[in-house]
Amino acid sequence: MRSSPPEVCIAILAAAALGVTACTQGAYPLDFFNEMHYQPSQRREQPDRLAPPPDAVPITGRRSAISFDQATELQNPVNRTPANLERGRQLYRLNCVACHGQNGDGHGVVAGYFQAAGFVPPVAFSSERVRGRTDGQLQWLITYGIGNMPTFKHLLNEQDVWTLVLAIRELGGQ
């Protein structure tokens, strides 16, 4: 049995209409995965959010930036306990070994590349340059970096930086 031409045309048009409507995205898509770009707060029609007051101070949870000289007066708030020393060693292995070496002697795997490129090599923790620094100065150097040493203020919280100072003192023989 053959279909008549009008029935075929209607079937083709219905399939095409269904295909076109299925390919367009509606205002409220089915949210199988919780994705940020489908949040109601991201609608263009909404008015702008209220601006913060003009004299507001943003809070980051960290201490305000201080100078290196001001850091001289800072005292390490982390007690020298076996647990804190172990945590400091762990932080050292994760963040410092590549440059300063396993024993804090300044001979990490990256140190040779610094010397070959003509840069100042990483300092040994037993050197007078480190031993003469206060804990506050070491905390500042780790937080803000110096020379080739990167800043760790976005990688480590303040507690971890102070714990790392304990490990540096231990490796330096202090």
PDB file of C-alpha atoms in Angstrom:
ATOM      1  CA  MET A   1       0.000   0.000   0.000  1.00  0.00           C
ATOM      2  CA  ARG A   2       1.408   3.320  -1.102  1.00  0.00           C
ATOM      3  CA  SER A   3       0.991   6.557   0.779  1.00  0.00           C
ATOM      4  CA  SER A   4      -0.369   9.492  -1.031  1.00  0.00           C
ATOM      5  CA  PRO A   5       1.963  12.435  -1.652  1.00  0.00           C
ATOM      6  CA  PRO A   6       0.185  14.839   0.784  1.00  0.00           C
ATOM      7  CA  GLU A   7       0.630  12.364   3.677  1.00  0.00           C
ATOM      8  CA  VAL A   8       4.358  12.032   2.933  1.00  0.00           C
ATOM      9  CA  CYS A   9       4.747  15.816   2.815  1.00  0.00           C
ATOM     10  CA  ILE A  10       2.944  16.218   6.146  1.00  0.00           C
ATOM     11  CA  ALA A  11       5.140  13.548   7.763  1.00  0.00           C
ATOM     12  CA  ILE A  12       8.319  15.214   6.457  1.00  0.00           C
ATOM     13  CA  LEU A  13       7.176  18.668   7.629  1.00  0.00           C
ATOM     14  CA  ALA A  14       6.254  17.298  11.072  1.00  0.00           C
ATOM     15  CA  ALA A  15       9.672  15.620  11.417  1.00  0.00           C
ATOM     16  CA  ALA A  16      11.439  18.825  10.338  1.00  0.00           C
ATOM     17  CA  ALA A  17       9.419  20.950  12.790  1.00  0.00           C
ATOM     18  CA  LEU A  18      10.171  18.514  15.603  1.00  0.00           C
ATOM     19  CA  GLY A  19      13.878  18.561  14.710  1.00  0.00           C
ATOM     20  CA  VAL A  20      14.061  22.372  14.685  1.00  0.00           C
ATOM     21  CA  THR A  21      12.301  22.737  18.030  1.00  0.00           C
ATOM     22  CA  ALA A  22      14.441  20.026  19.586  1.00  0.00           C
ATOM     23  CA  CYS A  23      17.646  21.831  18.573  1.00  0.00           C
ATOM     24  CA  THR A  24      16.808  25.156  20.220  1.00  0.00           C
ATOM     25  CA  GLN A  25      17.478  25.808  23.888  1.00  0.00           C
ATOM     26  CA  GLY A  26      14.572  26.948  26.035  1.00  0.00           C
ATOM     27  CA  ALA A  27      14.691  29.454  28.871  1.00  0.00           C
ATOM     28  CA  TYR A  28      14.908  26.715  31.486  1.00  0.00           C
ATOM     29  CA  PRO A  29      17.095  23.836  30.336  1.00  0.00           C
ATOM     30  CA  LEU A  30      17.022  20.571  32.179  1.00  0.00           C
ATOM     31  CA  ASP A  31      19.758  20.828  34.761  1.00  0.00           C
ATOM     32  CA  PHE A  32      21.371  17.406  34.881  1.00  0.00           C
ATOM     33  CA  PHE A  33      24.666  18.893  36.093  1.00  0.00           C
ATOM     34  CA  ASN A  34      24.781  21.785  38.505  1.00  0.00           C
ATOM     35  CA  GLU A  35      26.647  24.356  36.447  1.00  0.00           C
ATOM     36  CA  MET A  36      27.330  27.975  37.327  1.00  0.00           C
ATOM     37  CA  HIS A  37      26.166  29.455  34.033  1.00  0.00           C
ATOM     38  CA  TYR A  38      22.606  28.221  34.594  1.00  0.00           C
ATOM     39  CA  GLN A  39      22.194  29.993  37.924  1.00  0.00           C
ATOM     40  CA  PRO A  40      19.302  32.437  38.212  1.00  0.00           C
ATOM     41  CA  SER A  41      21.770  35.066  39.465  1.00  0.00           C
ATOM     42  CA  GLN A  42      23.430  35.125  36.047  1.00  0.00           C
ATOM     43  CA  ARG A  43      20.421  36.486  34.155  1.00  0.00           C
ATOM     44  CA  ARG A  44      21.120  39.585  32.090  1.00  0.00           C
ATOM     45  CA  GLU A  45      17.824  41.205  32.956  1.00  0.00           C
ATOM     46  CA  GLN A  46      18.679  41.603  36.631  1.00  0.00           C
ATOM     47  CA  PRO A  47      19.859  45.015  37.849  1.00  0.00           C
ATOM     48  CA  ASP A  48      23.443  45.385  39.023  1.00  0.00           C
ATOM     49  CA  ARG A  49      24.222  44.350  42.564  1.00  0.00           C
ATOM     50  CA  LEU A  50      24.712  47.039  45.161  1.00  0.00           C
ATOM     51  CA  ALA A  51      28.260  48.342  45.264  1.00  0.00           C
ATOM     52  CA  PRO A  52      30.143  48.077  48.553  1.00  0.00           C
ATOM     53  CA  PRO A  53      30.339  51.237  50.664  1.00  0.00           C
ATOM     54  CA  PRO A  54      33.090  53.599  49.446  1.00  0.00           C
ATOM     55  CA  ASP A  55      35.278  53.229  52.570  1.00  0.00           C
ATOM     56  CA  ALA A  56      34.884  49.463  52.945  1.00  0.00           C
ATOM     57  CA  VAL A  57      38.021  47.446  53.563  1.00  0.00           C
ATOM     58  CA  PRO A  58      38.138  44.014  51.906  1.00  0.00           C
ATOM     59  CA  ILE A  59      38.817  41.170  54.311  1.00  0.00           C
ATOM     60  CA  THR A  60      41.033  38.331  53.148  1.00  0.00           C
ATOM     61  CA  GLY A  61      41.633  36.669  56.486  1.00  0.00           C
ATOM     62  CA  ARG A  62      45.349  37.456  56.281  1.00  0.00           C
ATOM     63  CA  ARG A  63      47.358  40.059  58.098  1.00  0.00           C
ATOM     64  CA  SER A  64      47.852  43.333  56.232  1.00  0.00           C
ATOM     65  CA  ALA A  65      51.048  43.544  54.210  1.00  0.00           C
ATOM     66  CA  ILE A  66      54.003  44.802  56.211  1.00  0.00           C
ATOM     67  CA  SER A  67      57.513  45.789  55.219  1.00  0.00           C
ATOM     68  CA  PHE A  68      60.570  43.608  55.694  1.00  0.00           C
ATOM     69  CA  ASP A  69      61.791  45.922  58.456  1.00  0.00           C
ATOM     70  CA  GLN A  70      58.466  45.688  60.285  1.00  0.00           C
ATOM     71  CA  ALA A  71      58.639  41.891  60.045  1.00  0.00           C
ATOM     72  CA  THR A  72      61.789  41.952  62.204  1.00  0.00           C
ATOM     73  CA  GLU A  73      59.628  42.385  65.297  1.00  0.00           C
ATOM     74  CA  LEU A  74      57.260  39.483  64.568  1.00  0.00           C
ATOM     75  CA  GLN A  75      57.486  36.443  66.821  1.00  0.00           C
ATOM     76  CA  ASN A  76      56.681  32.914  65.675  1.00  0.00           C
ATOM     77  CA  PRO A  77      53.269  32.023  67.155  1.00  0.00           C
ATOM     78  CA  VAL A  78      53.736  28.301  66.374  1.00  0.00           C
ATOM     79  CA  ASN A  79      55.209  26.296  69.239  1.00  0.00           C
ATOM     80  CA  ARG A  80      58.142  23.993  68.568  1.00  0.00           C
ATOM     81  CA  THR A  81      56.448  20.630  69.159  1.00  0.00           C
ATOM     82  CA  PRO A  82      57.186  17.285  67.476  1.00  0.00           C
ATOM     83  CA  ALA A  83      53.878  17.483  65.580  1.00  0.00           C
ATOM     84  CA  ASN A  84      54.597  21.009  64.312  1.00  0.00           C
ATOM     85  CA  LEU A  85      58.143  20.065  63.332  1.00  0.00           C
ATOM     86  CA  GLU A  86      56.846  17.080  61.358  1.00  0.00           C
ATOM     87  CA  ARG A  87      54.278  19.305  59.642  1.00  0.00           C
ATOM     88  CA  GLY A  88      57.053  21.796  58.845  1.00  0.00           C
ATOM     89  CA  ARG A  89      59.206  19.032  57.342  1.00  0.00           C
ATOM     90  CA  GLN A  90      56.273  17.913  55.212  1.00  0.00           C
ATOM     91  CA  LEU A  91      55.665  21.478  53.977  1.00  0.00           C
ATOM     92  CA  TYR A  92      59.383  21.812  53.264  1.00  0.00           C
ATOM     93  CA  ARG A  93      59.423  18.609  51.190  1.00  0.00           C
ATOM     94  CA  LEU A  94      56.412  19.783  49.183  1.00  0.00           C
ATOM     95  CA  ASN A  95      57.462  23.385  48.555  1.00  0.00           C
ATOM     96  CA  CYS A  96      61.188  23.938  49.112  1.00  0.00           C
ATOM     97  CA  VAL A  97      63.246  20.805  48.370  1.00  0.00           C
ATOM     98  CA  ALA A  98      63.476  21.426  44.615  1.00  0.00           C
ATOM     99  CA  CYS A  99      65.545  24.576  45.131  1.00  0.00           C
ATOM    100  CA  HIS A 100      67.026  24.368  48.644  1.00  0.00           C
ATOM    101  CA  GLY A 101      67.784  20.630  48.663  1.00  0.00           C
ATOM    102  CA  GLN A 102      66.796  17.776  50.940  1.00  0.00           C
ATOM    103  CA  ASN A 103      69.057  18.999  53.747  1.00  0.00           C
ATOM    104  CA  GLY A 104      68.578  22.740  53.244  1.00  0.00           C
ATOM    105  CA  ASP A 105      72.088  23.096  51.818  1.00  0.00           C
ATOM    106  CA  GLY A 106      70.986  25.021  48.699  1.00  0.00           C
ATOM    107  CA  HIS A 107      71.781  22.129  46.338  1.00  0.00           C
ATOM    108  CA  GLY A 108      68.320  21.137  45.096  1.00  0.00           C
ATOM    109  CA  VAL A 109      67.735  19.838  41.573  1.00  0.00           C
ATOM    110  CA  VAL A 110      66.840  23.331  40.353  1.00  0.00           C
ATOM    111  CA  ALA A 111      69.900  25.015  41.898  1.00  0.00           C
ATOM    112  CA  GLY A 112      72.185  23.935  39.059  1.00  0.00           C
ATOM    113  CA  TYR A 113      69.903  25.601  36.523  1.00  0.00           C
ATOM    114  CA  PHE A 114      70.055  28.868  38.454  1.00  0.00           C
ATOM    115  CA  GLN A 115      73.845  28.832  38.413  1.00  0.00           C
ATOM    116  CA  ALA A 116      74.005  27.894  34.721  1.00  0.00           C
ATOM    117  CA  ALA A 117      71.712  30.826  33.884  1.00  0.00           C
ATOM    118  CA  GLY A 118      73.821  33.222  35.939  1.00  0.00           C
ATOM    119  CA  PHE A 119      71.287  33.671  38.740  1.00  0.00           C
ATOM    120  CA  VAL A 120      72.028  33.651  42.451  1.00  0.00           C
ATOM    121  CA  PRO A 121      71.731  30.053  43.704  1.00  0.00           C
ATOM    122  CA  PRO A 122      69.364  29.176  46.565  1.00  0.00           C
ATOM    123  CA  VAL A 123      70.744  29.940  49.993  1.00  0.00           C
ATOM    124  CA  ALA A 124      71.823  27.254  52.471  1.00  0.00           C
ATOM    125  CA  PHE A 125      69.936  27.426  55.750  1.00  0.00           C
ATOM    126  CA  SER A 126      73.113  26.922  57.767  1.00  0.00           C
ATOM    127  CA  SER A 127      74.621  30.096  56.260  1.00  0.00           C
ATOM    128  CA  GLU A 128      75.012  33.232  58.330  1.00  0.00           C
ATOM    129  CA  ARG A 129      72.667  34.942  55.896  1.00  0.00           C
ATOM    130  CA  VAL A 130      69.779  32.790  57.163  1.00  0.00           C
ATOM    131  CA  ARG A 131      70.930  32.273  60.734  1.00  0.00           C
ATOM    132  CA  GLY A 132      71.134  36.041  61.221  1.00  0.00           C
ATOM    133  CA  ARG A 133      67.505  36.566  60.223  1.00  0.00           C
ATOM    134  CA  THR A 134      64.673  36.759  62.732  1.00  0.00           C
ATOM    135  CA  ASP A 135      61.731  34.382  62.482  1.00  0.00           C
ATOM    136  CA  GLY A 136      59.610  37.312  61.331  1.00  0.00           C
ATOM    137  CA  GLN A 137      62.033  38.085  58.506  1.00  0.00           C
ATOM    138  CA  LEU A 138      62.024  34.450  57.373  1.00  0.00           C
ATOM    139  CA  GLN A 139      58.224  34.468  57.467  1.00  0.00           C
ATOM    140  CA  TRP A 140      58.213  37.632  55.319  1.00  0.00           C
ATOM    141  CA  LEU A 141      60.679  36.141  52.800  1.00  0.00           C
ATOM    142  CA  ILE A 142      58.586  32.979  52.425  1.00  0.00           C
ATOM    143  CA  THR A 143      55.356  34.948  52.139  1.00  0.00           C
ATOM    144  CA  TYR A 144      56.514  37.597  49.650  1.00  0.00           C
ATOM    145  CA  GLY A 145      59.545  35.977  48.014  1.00  0.00           C
ATOM    146  CA  ILE A 146      62.824  37.609  47.041  1.00  0.00           C
ATOM    147  CA  GLY A 147      65.020  37.380  43.955  1.00  0.00           C
ATOM    148  CA  ASN A 148      64.317  34.042  42.261  1.00  0.00           C
ATOM    149  CA  MET A 149      62.292  32.775  45.202  1.00  0.00           C
ATOM    150  CA  PRO A 150      58.571  32.968  44.420  1.00  0.00           C
ATOM    151  CA  THR A 151      55.901  34.261  46.748  1.00  0.00           C
ATOM    152  CA  PHE A 152      54.044  31.622  48.727  1.00  0.00           C
ATOM    153  CA  LYS A 153      51.299  33.874  50.102  1.00  0.00           C
ATOM    154  CA  HIS A 154      48.710  32.332  47.791  1.00  0.00           C
ATOM    155  CA  LEU A 155      49.844  28.739  48.349  1.00  0.00           C
ATOM    156  CA  LEU A 156      50.360  28.582  52.098  1.00  0.00           C
ATOM    157  CA  ASN A 157      48.286  30.047  54.896  1.00  0.00           C
ATOM    158  CA  GLU A 158      49.954  32.062  57.632  1.00  0.00           C
ATOM    159  CA  GLN A 159      50.016  29.143  60.079  1.00  0.00           C
ATOM    160  CA  ASP A 160      51.808  26.929  57.540  1.00  0.00           C
ATOM    161  CA  VAL A 161      54.382  29.630  56.775  1.00  0.00           C
ATOM    162  CA  TRP A 162      55.248  29.930  60.462  1.00  0.00           C
ATOM    163  CA  THR A 163      55.428  26.127  60.712  1.00  0.00           C
ATOM    164  CA  LEU A 164      57.791  26.148  57.737  1.00  0.00           C
ATOM    165  CA  VAL A 165      60.018  28.627  59.602  1.00  0.00           C
ATOM    166  CA  LEU A 166      60.405  25.976  62.328  1.00  0.00           C
ATOM    167  CA  ALA A 167      61.586  23.445  59.728  1.00  0.00           C
ATOM    168  CA  ILE A 168      64.058  25.941  58.241  1.00  0.00           C
ATOM    169  CA  ARG A 169      65.492  26.627  61.690  1.00  0.00           C
ATOM    170  CA  GLU A 170      65.820  22.891  62.300  1.00  0.00           C
ATOM    171  CA  LEU A 171      67.604  22.321  58.968  1.00  0.00           C
ATOM    172  CA  GLY A 172      69.894  25.252  59.712  1.00  0.00           C
ATOM    173  CA  GLY A 173      70.899  23.699  63.028  1.00  0.00           C
ATOM    174  CA  GLN A 174      69.104  26.205  65.218  1.00  0.00           C
TER     175      GLN A 174
END
